[in-house]
Coordinates of C-alpha atoms in Angstrom, one line a residue:
M1 CA 87.7 146.0 97.3
R2 CA 85.2 148.6 96.0
C3 CA 84.7 149.5 92.3
A4 CA 81.9 150.9 90.2
T5 CA 81.7 151.4 86.4
R6 CA 78.9 152.9 84.4
R7 CA 78.0 153.2 80.8
C8 CA 75.4 155.7 79.5
S9 CA 73.8 155.7 76.1
V10 CA 73.5 159.5 76.0
R11 CA 77.1 160.2 77.1
D12 CA 78.9 157.3 75.5
T13 CA 77.0 156.7 72.3
G14 CA 75.3 160.1 71.6
W15 CA 71.8 158.8 71.6
E16 CA 69.5 161.7 72.5
S17 CA 66.1 160.0 72.7
V18 CA 66.9 156.7 74.4
L19 CA 68.5 156.5 77.8
V20 CA 70.1 153.2 78.8
R21 CA 72.5 152.9 81.7
V22 CA 74.7 149.9 82.6
A23 CA 76.2 149.8 86.1
Q24 CA 78.7 147.3 87.4
R25 CA 79.7 147.0 91.1
C26 CA 82.1 144.7 92.8
D27 CA 81.9 145.9 96.4
S28 CA 80.3 143.4 98.8
S29 CA 77.3 145.6 99.7
G30 CA 75.8 149.0 99.2
R31 CA 72.7 151.0 98.6
A32 CA 71.4 153.6 96.3
D33 CA 68.3 155.7 96.8
M34 CA 66.8 156.9 93.5
G35 CA 64.0 158.9 95.1
V36 CA 60.6 159.4 93.3
L37 CA 61.0 158.5 89.7
P38 CA 59.8 161.2 87.2
H39 CA 59.8 158.7 84.4
P40 CA 58.9 155.0 84.2
R41 CA 61.9 152.6 83.9
I42 CA 62.9 149.0 83.5
M43 CA 65.7 147.5 85.6
L44 CA 67.2 144.3 84.5
V45 CA 69.9 142.3 86.4
T46 CA 72.4 140.6 84.1
R47 CA 75.0 139.5 86.7
G48 CA 74.9 138.9 90.5
S49 CA 71.9 139.7 92.7
V50 CA 70.2 143.0 93.5
A51 CA 67.4 143.8 95.9
V52 CA 65.0 146.5 94.9
Q53 CA 62.7 148.3 97.3
R54 CA 59.9 150.7 97.0
R55 CA 58.1 152.7 99.6
D56 CA 54.3 152.6 99.8
G57 CA 53.4 155.2 102.4
V58 CA 55.2 154.0 105.5
A59 CA 55.4 150.4 104.3
R60 CA 58.2 149.0 102.1
R61 CA 57.9 146.4 99.4
S62 CA 60.9 144.6 98.1
A63 CA 61.9 142.1 95.4
Q64 CA 65.0 140.2 94.8
L65 CA 66.4 140.4 91.2
A66 CA 68.5 137.5 89.9
P67 CA 70.0 137.5 86.4
G68 CA 67.3 137.6 83.8
K69 CA 64.7 139.2 86.1
A70 CA 63.4 142.7 85.4
W71 CA 61.4 145.2 87.4
I72 CA 59.1 147.5 85.5
V73 CA 58.5 150.6 87.6
P74 CA 56.0 153.4 86.9
A75 CA 56.6 157.1 87.4
G76 CA 56.0 158.5 90.8
V77 CA 57.3 155.5 92.7
P78 CA 59.9 156.1 95.4
L79 CA 62.6 153.5 94.7
S80 CA 65.9 152.3 96.1
Y81 CA 68.1 149.3 95.5
E82 CA 70.8 147.5 97.4
W83 CA 73.3 144.8 96.5
T84 CA 74.7 142.1 98.7
Q85 CA 76.8 139.1 97.7
A86 CA 79.4 137.0 99.4
G87 CA 82.9 137.2 98.0
S88 CA 84.0 139.6 95.2
G89 CA 81.4 138.8 92.6
I90 CA 80.4 141.5 90.1
R91 CA 76.8 142.7 89.9
E92 CA 75.5 144.3 86.7
L93 CA 72.3 146.2 86.4
V94 CA 70.8 147.6 83.1
V95 CA 68.3 150.5 83.6
M96 CA 66.3 151.9 80.7
V97 CA 64.3 155.1 81.2
L98 CA 60.9 155.2 79.5
P99 CA 60.2 158.9 78.7
A100 CA 56.7 159.7 80.1
A101 CA 55.8 161.6 76.9
D102 CA 56.6 158.6 74.7
L103 CA 54.7 156.3 77.0
A104 CA 51.7 158.5 76.8
R105 CA 51.7 158.6 73.0
T106 CA 52.0 154.8 72.8
A107 CA 49.3 154.4 75.4
A108 CA 47.0 156.6 73.4
L109 CA 47.6 154.5 70.3
L110 CA 46.8 151.3 72.2
S111 CA 43.8 152.7 74.0
H112 CA 41.6 153.2 70.9
R113 CA 40.9 149.5 70.8
R114 CA 40.2 149.2 74.5
S115 CA 37.3 150.0 76.8
S116 CA 39.4 152.1 79.1
P117 CA 42.8 154.0 78.9
V118 CA 46.0 152.0 79.0
T119 CA 48.3 153.0 81.9
L120 CA 51.2 151.7 83.8
T121 CA 50.3 151.9 87.5
E122 CA 52.0 149.2 89.6
P123 CA 55.6 147.9 89.6
V124 CA 55.9 144.5 88.0
L125 CA 58.6 141.8 88.6
T126 CA 58.9 139.7 85.5
E127 CA 61.1 137.2 83.7
D128 CA 59.7 138.4 80.3
R129 CA 62.1 137.2 77.6
V130 CA 61.1 140.0 75.3
V131 CA 62.1 142.6 77.8
R132 CA 65.3 140.8 78.5
S133 CA 66.1 140.4 74.8
V134 CA 65.5 144.0 73.9
L135 CA 67.5 145.4 76.8
T136 CA 70.3 143.0 76.0
A137 CA 70.3 144.0 72.4
L138 CA 70.3 147.7 73.3
T139 CA 73.3 147.3 75.6
H140 CA 75.2 145.6 72.8
A141 CA 74.2 148.3 70.3
M142 CA 75.3 151.0 72.8
A143 CA 78.7 149.3 73.2
A144 CA 79.1 149.1 69.4
G145 CA 78.0 152.7 68.8
V146 CA 75.1 151.7 66.6
D147 CA 73.0 154.5 65.0
E148 CA 70.2 155.9 67.2
L149 CA 67.5 154.8 64.7
Y150 CA 68.1 151.3 65.9
A151 CA 67.6 152.4 69.5
Q152 CA 64.5 154.4 68.7
T153 CA 62.9 151.4 66.9
S154 CA 63.7 149.0 69.7
A155 CA 62.4 151.4 72.4
A156 CA 59.1 151.9 70.6
F157 CA 58.6 148.2 70.3
L158 CA 59.4 147.7 74.0
L159 CA 57.0 150.5 75.1
A160 CA 54.2 148.8 73.1
H161 CA 55.1 145.4 74.6
V162 CA 55.2 146.6 78.2
L163 CA 51.9 148.5 77.9
S164 CA 50.2 145.7 76.1
H165 CA 51.2 143.1 78.7
Y166 CA 51.5 145.0 82.0
G167 CA 49.3 148.1 81.6
T168 CA 45.9 148.4 83.1
G169 CA 42.8 148.7 80.9
S170 CA 40.7 145.9 79.3
P171 CA 42.6 143.9 76.7
G172 CA 42.6 145.2 73.2
P173 CA 42.2 142.0 71.1
V174 CA 38.7 141.3 72.5
G175 CA 37.2 144.6 71.1
V176 CA 34.9 144.7 68.1
G177 CA 35.5 147.4 65.5
R178 CA 32.7 148.5 63.2
E179 CA 29.2 148.0 64.6
D180 CA 27.8 144.6 63.5
A181 CA 25.2 143.0 65.7
R182 CA 25.9 139.6 64.2
V183 CA 29.6 139.8 65.2
R184 CA 28.7 141.1 68.6
T185 CA 26.4 138.2 69.1
A186 CA 29.1 135.8 68.1
V187 CA 31.6 137.4 70.6
E188 CA 29.1 137.1 73.4
F189 CA 28.6 133.5 72.4
M190 CA 32.3 133.0 72.7
R191 CA 32.4 134.6 76.1
D192 CA 29.6 132.5 77.4
N193 CA 31.0 129.3 76.1
L194 CA 34.8 129.6 76.6
H195 CA 34.9 126.3 78.3
L196 CA 33.6 124.4 75.3
P197 CA 35.6 123.3 72.2
L198 CA 33.9 125.7 69.8
S199 CA 33.9 125.1 66.1
L200 CA 33.6 127.5 63.2
A201 CA 30.2 126.1 62.5
D202 CA 29.2 126.8 66.2
L203 CA 30.4 130.4 65.9
A204 CA 28.8 131.0 62.5
G205 CA 25.5 129.5 63.7
S206 CA 25.4 131.8 66.7
A207 CA 25.5 134.8 64.2
G208 CA 23.0 133.2 61.8
L209 CA 25.5 133.1 59.0
S210 CA 27.2 130.5 56.8
P211 CA 30.8 129.7 57.8
Y212 CA 32.2 131.4 54.7
H213 CA 30.1 134.6 55.2
F214 CA 30.9 134.6 58.9
L215 CA 34.6 134.5 58.3
R216 CA 34.4 137.5 56.0
V217 CA 32.1 139.5 58.2
F218 CA 34.0 138.7 61.4
H219 CA 37.5 139.6 60.0
A220 CA 36.2 142.8 58.5
S221 CA 34.8 143.9 61.9
T222 CA 37.6 142.8 64.2
G223 CA 40.7 142.5 62.0
L224 CA 41.2 138.9 63.1
P225 CA 40.0 135.5 62.0
P226 CA 37.5 134.0 64.5
R227 CA 39.8 131.3 65.7
R228 CA 42.6 133.8 66.5
F229 CA 40.2 136.1 68.2
L230 CA 38.8 133.3 70.3
T231 CA 42.3 132.2 71.4
R232 CA 43.2 135.7 72.4
L233 CA 39.9 136.0 74.3
R234 CA 40.7 132.8 76.1
I235 CA 44.1 134.0 77.0
D236 CA 42.8 137.4 78.2
V237 CA 40.3 135.7 80.5
A238 CA 43.0 133.3 81.7
R239 CA 45.3 136.2 82.6
H240 CA 42.7 137.7 84.8
R241 CA 42.0 134.4 86.6
L242 CA 45.8 133.8 87.1
E243 CA 45.9 137.3 88.7
D244 CA 42.7 137.3 90.7
S245 CA 42.0 133.7 91.8
D246 CA 43.8 130.8 93.5
L247 CA 42.6 128.3 90.8
S248 CA 45.3 125.9 89.6
V249 CA 46.7 126.3 86.1
A250 CA 45.0 123.1 85.0
D251 CA 41.6 124.4 86.3
I252 CA 42.0 127.7 84.5
A253 CA 43.0 125.8 81.3
R254 CA 39.8 123.8 81.4
Q255 CA 37.6 126.8 82.2
C256 CA 39.1 128.7 79.3
G257 CA 38.5 125.9 76.8
F258 CA 42.0 124.4 76.5
S259 CA 42.1 120.6 76.2
S260 CA 45.1 120.3 78.5
A261 CA 47.4 122.4 80.8
S262 CA 50.2 121.7 78.2
Q263 CA 48.1 123.2 75.3
F264 CA 47.2 126.2 77.5
S265 CA 50.8 126.8 78.5
T266 CA 51.9 126.7 74.9
A267 CA 49.2 129.2 73.8
F268 CA 49.7 131.4 76.8
R269 CA 53.5 131.6 76.2
R270 CA 52.9 132.4 72.5
E271 CA 50.7 135.3 73.4
T272 CA 52.5 136.7 76.4
G273 CA 56.1 135.5 76.2
M274 CA 55.7 133.9 79.6
A275 CA 54.5 130.6 81.1
P276 CA 51.3 130.8 83.1
R277 CA 53.0 130.1 86.5
A278 CA 55.7 132.7 85.7
F279 CA 53.0 135.3 84.8
R280 CA 51.2 134.6 88.1
R281 CA 54.4 135.0 90.1
S282 CA 55.2 138.3 88.3
R283 CA 51.8 139.8 89.1
A284 CA 51.7 138.7 92.7
T285 CA 54.8 140.6 93.6

């Protein structure tokens, strides 16, 4: 048996600025070639299993998407997908197009706190619960005919989330705003001593300030309390080590100043929406 159904937010709901498609197939196998994508998009499998494939010159790179897994694909990437499954099971795929102009505007807003521009350059396979939740909510809103303002707000949040977590460019939370040599000294002290259990007194002492004065000066310069800034710095460094090294999660936790792998995992999930091992798998694809 062969069947295919498709819902489209523009056609079925009248949304003009947010494009979401939901496709269902129940044929046993098939393939669709999407060509070179003019806009980035997110593909989320909600039922069944779908294999996605991109061409990199003459080479091909593929990934298997099971329910809950998403592929974030930049513009300019030749993409195809195929579906295979024994029996007559239904496969469902949600695709959200991220308009290049909206992505550029969001990237510009994020880039002012970073040392280099924020861009989306490489496909990413992820089990990001934020991505899954937003796309699921958008499909429900589409089916219910919810006003486009809801879709626009959700899409704007998702763009910022994707660029913040999967875009290139050095992480924003570790930047210092207004020039203050004392705060910069404290930040360098944090970087050099991430592996240590730093106290507020340690940080204030590195800047030559009392703890109370240091709290005020640091927050005014960075927009964050010192402890929050330090945690984000630790997570940012840990993310790079998860991507670029073969160190164990426990070793990375110790090097970044966490007392245990469990504490590290909790903090990492709070900042990124993913467990450390899941993040490493998503970046290795």
